[in-house]
Amino acid sequence: MKEKPSIEVRLDKWLWAARFYKTRALAREMVEGGKVHYNGQRSKPGKIVELNATLTLPPGQRRADGNH
């Protein structure tokens, strides 16, 4: 049985593609500034997003987790 190929997506690119931020540069800036937390911790824009990870965004934005 073959495994499905994994698709790796950077945190900043995912935030931009999911339309949390208008540009990828803005998503990167928010992550670098500590405004976005990945599984409860500060992260880097190049962090690979994993299934069921929890992202916490600044107030006024919704919380994104892999369980919805």
Short mmCIF file of N, CA and C in Angstrom, two decimals:
data_model
loop_
_atom_site.label_atom_id
_atom_site.label_comp_id
_atom_site.label_asym_id
_atom_site.label_seq_id
_atom_site.Cartn_x
_atom_site.Cartn_y
_atom_site.Cartn_z
N MET A 1 0.84 -1.18 0.00
CA MET A 1 0.00 0.00 0.00
C MET A 1 0.89 1.24 0.00
N LYS A 2 0.63 2.14 -0.91
CA LYS A 2 1.42 3.37 -1.01
C LYS A 2 0.88 4.43 -0.08
N GLU A 3 1.80 5.20 0.49
CA GLU A 3 1.40 6.34 1.31
C GLU A 3 1.09 7.52 0.40
N LYS A 4 0.16 8.34 0.84
CA LYS A 4 -0.15 9.56 0.08
C LYS A 4 1.02 10.53 0.25
N PRO A 5 1.40 11.21 -0.82
CA PRO A 5 2.48 12.19 -0.68
C PRO A 5 2.03 13.34 0.22
N SER A 6 2.92 13.76 1.09
CA SER A 6 2.56 14.86 1.97
C SER A 6 2.79 16.19 1.26
N ILE A 7 1.94 17.12 1.54
CA ILE A 7 2.06 18.46 0.97
C ILE A 7 2.49 19.37 2.11
N GLU A 8 3.60 20.03 1.93
CA GLU A 8 4.12 20.92 2.96
C GLU A 8 3.82 22.37 2.59
N VAL A 9 3.24 23.09 3.54
CA VAL A 9 2.90 24.50 3.32
C VAL A 9 3.45 25.32 4.48
N ARG A 10 4.15 26.39 4.13
CA ARG A 10 4.68 27.31 5.15
C ARG A 10 3.54 28.04 5.86
N LEU A 11 3.78 28.40 7.11
CA LEU A 11 2.77 29.09 7.91
C LEU A 11 2.34 30.40 7.26
N ASP A 12 3.28 31.22 6.82
CA ASP A 12 2.91 32.50 6.21
C ASP A 12 2.11 32.31 4.93
N LYS A 13 2.47 31.31 4.14
CA LYS A 13 1.76 31.04 2.90
C LYS A 13 0.35 30.51 3.19
N TRP A 14 0.22 29.68 4.22
CA TRP A 14 -1.10 29.14 4.58
C TRP A 14 -2.02 30.26 5.05
N LEU A 15 -1.51 31.15 5.90
CA LEU A 15 -2.32 32.26 6.40
C LEU A 15 -2.81 33.14 5.26
N TRP A 16 -1.95 33.37 4.28
CA TRP A 16 -2.31 34.17 3.11
C TRP A 16 -3.33 33.42 2.24
N ALA A 17 -3.07 32.14 1.96
CA ALA A 17 -3.96 31.35 1.10
C ALA A 17 -5.34 31.16 1.73
N ALA A 18 -5.39 31.08 3.07
CA ALA A 18 -6.66 30.92 3.78
C ALA A 18 -7.36 32.26 3.98
N ARG A 19 -6.77 33.33 3.46
CA ARG A 19 -7.34 34.68 3.48
C ARG A 19 -7.43 35.32 4.86
N PHE A 20 -6.53 34.92 5.74
CA PHE A 20 -6.46 35.61 7.03
C PHE A 20 -5.77 36.96 6.85
N TYR A 21 -4.87 37.04 5.86
CA TYR A 21 -4.16 38.29 5.56
C TYR A 21 -4.20 38.52 4.06
N LYS A 22 -4.24 39.80 3.68
CA LYS A 22 -4.39 40.17 2.28
C LYS A 22 -3.15 39.82 1.45
N THR A 23 -1.98 39.91 2.06
CA THR A 23 -0.75 39.58 1.34
C THR A 23 0.10 38.61 2.15
N ARG A 24 0.96 37.90 1.45
CA ARG A 24 1.86 36.98 2.13
C ARG A 24 2.86 37.76 2.97
N ALA A 25 3.27 38.91 2.50
CA ALA A 25 4.20 39.76 3.25
C ALA A 25 3.59 40.18 4.59
N LEU A 26 2.32 40.52 4.59
CA LEU A 26 1.63 40.89 5.83
C LEU A 26 1.53 39.69 6.77
N ALA A 27 1.25 38.53 6.22
CA ALA A 27 1.19 37.30 7.04
C ALA A 27 2.56 37.05 7.68
N ARG A 28 3.62 37.19 6.90
CA ARG A 28 4.98 36.99 7.41
C ARG A 28 5.29 38.00 8.52
N GLU A 29 4.89 39.24 8.32
CA GLU A 29 5.12 40.30 9.31
C GLU A 29 4.40 39.99 10.63
N MET A 30 3.19 39.51 10.55
CA MET A 30 2.42 39.18 11.75
C MET A 30 3.04 38.00 12.50
N VAL A 31 3.52 37.01 11.77
CA VAL A 31 4.16 35.85 12.42
C VAL A 31 5.47 36.28 13.07
N GLU A 32 6.29 37.03 12.32
CA GLU A 32 7.58 37.50 12.86
C GLU A 32 7.39 38.41 14.07
N GLY A 33 6.30 39.17 14.09
CA GLY A 33 6.02 40.08 15.19
C GLY A 33 5.40 39.40 16.41
N GLY A 34 5.22 38.09 16.33
CA GLY A 34 4.67 37.34 17.46
C GLY A 34 3.16 37.47 17.61
N LYS A 35 2.49 37.97 16.59
CA LYS A 35 1.03 38.15 16.66
C LYS A 35 0.28 36.84 16.39
N VAL A 36 0.91 35.91 15.70
CA VAL A 36 0.30 34.62 15.39
C VAL A 36 1.03 33.55 16.17
N HIS A 37 0.28 32.73 16.90
CA HIS A 37 0.89 31.63 17.65
C HIS A 37 0.49 30.31 17.02
N TYR A 38 1.45 29.40 16.94
CA TYR A 38 1.26 28.07 16.38
C TYR A 38 1.34 27.07 17.53
N ASN A 39 0.25 26.38 17.79
CA ASN A 39 0.16 25.46 18.93
C ASN A 39 0.57 26.14 20.23
N GLY A 40 0.13 27.38 20.41
CA GLY A 40 0.35 28.11 21.65
C GLY A 40 1.71 28.77 21.80
N GLN A 41 2.55 28.70 20.76
CA GLN A 41 3.89 29.28 20.85
C GLN A 41 4.16 30.19 19.66
N ARG A 42 5.09 31.13 19.87
CA ARG A 42 5.54 31.96 18.75
C ARG A 42 6.21 31.05 17.74
N SER A 43 6.19 31.46 16.50
CA SER A 43 6.74 30.62 15.45
C SER A 43 7.48 31.47 14.44
N LYS A 44 7.96 30.83 13.40
CA LYS A 44 8.62 31.51 12.29
C LYS A 44 7.75 31.36 11.05
N PRO A 45 7.85 32.29 10.11
CA PRO A 45 7.02 32.22 8.90
C PRO A 45 7.22 30.94 8.10
N GLY A 46 8.40 30.35 8.17
CA GLY A 46 8.70 29.14 7.40
C GLY A 46 8.27 27.85 8.07
N LYS A 47 7.63 27.94 9.23
CA LYS A 47 7.16 26.73 9.93
C LYS A 47 6.18 25.98 9.04
N ILE A 48 6.38 24.66 8.91
CA ILE A 48 5.48 23.85 8.10
C ILE A 48 4.22 23.56 8.92
N VAL A 49 3.07 23.88 8.35
CA VAL A 49 1.79 23.69 9.03
C VAL A 49 1.44 22.20 9.00
N GLU A 50 1.11 21.68 10.18
CA GLU A 50 0.76 20.26 10.30
C GLU A 50 -0.74 20.12 10.53
N LEU A 51 -1.27 18.96 10.17
CA LEU A 51 -2.68 18.65 10.37
C LEU A 51 -3.01 18.72 11.86
N ASN A 52 -4.14 19.30 12.20
CA ASN A 52 -4.64 19.45 13.58
C ASN A 52 -3.85 20.46 14.42
N ALA A 53 -3.05 21.30 13.80
CA ALA A 53 -2.35 22.36 14.53
C ALA A 53 -3.36 23.44 14.90
N THR A 54 -3.07 24.17 15.97
CA THR A 54 -3.93 25.27 16.40
C THR A 54 -3.20 26.58 16.16
N LEU A 55 -3.86 27.49 15.47
CA LEU A 55 -3.31 28.82 15.21
C LEU A 55 -4.13 29.83 15.98
N THR A 56 -3.45 30.70 16.71
CA THR A 56 -4.12 31.75 17.46
C THR A 56 -3.74 33.09 16.85
N LEU A 57 -4.75 33.85 16.44
CA LEU A 57 -4.54 35.12 15.75
C LEU A 57 -4.94 36.27 16.66
N PRO A 58 -4.53 37.51 16.32
CA PRO A 58 -4.88 38.67 17.14
C PRO A 58 -6.39 38.82 17.29
N PRO A 59 -6.83 39.53 18.36
CA PRO A 59 -8.27 39.76 18.56
C PRO A 59 -8.89 40.38 17.31
N GLY A 60 -10.13 40.01 17.06
CA GLY A 60 -10.81 40.52 15.88
C GLY A 60 -10.69 39.58 14.71
N GLN A 61 -9.86 38.56 14.84
CA GLN A 61 -9.73 37.55 13.81
C GLN A 61 -10.13 36.22 14.42
N ARG A 62 -10.55 35.31 13.59
CA ARG A 62 -11.01 34.04 14.14
C ARG A 62 -9.86 33.10 14.43
N ARG A 63 -10.13 32.14 15.28
CA ARG A 63 -9.14 31.12 15.63
C ARG A 63 -9.26 29.99 14.63
N ALA A 64 -8.13 29.49 14.18
CA ALA A 64 -8.14 28.40 13.20
C ALA A 64 -7.53 27.16 13.82
N ASP A 65 -8.28 26.08 13.79
CA ASP A 65 -7.69 24.81 14.21
C ASP A 65 -8.14 23.72 13.25
N GLY A 66 -7.45 22.63 13.27
CA GLY A 66 -7.70 21.56 12.32
C GLY A 66 -8.92 20.72 12.63
N ASN A 67 -9.67 21.08 13.65
CA ASN A 67 -10.80 20.26 14.06
C ASN A 67 -12.15 20.80 13.61
N HIS A 68 -12.18 21.72 12.65
CA HIS A 68 -13.47 22.21 12.19
C HIS A 68 -13.59 22.18 10.70
#
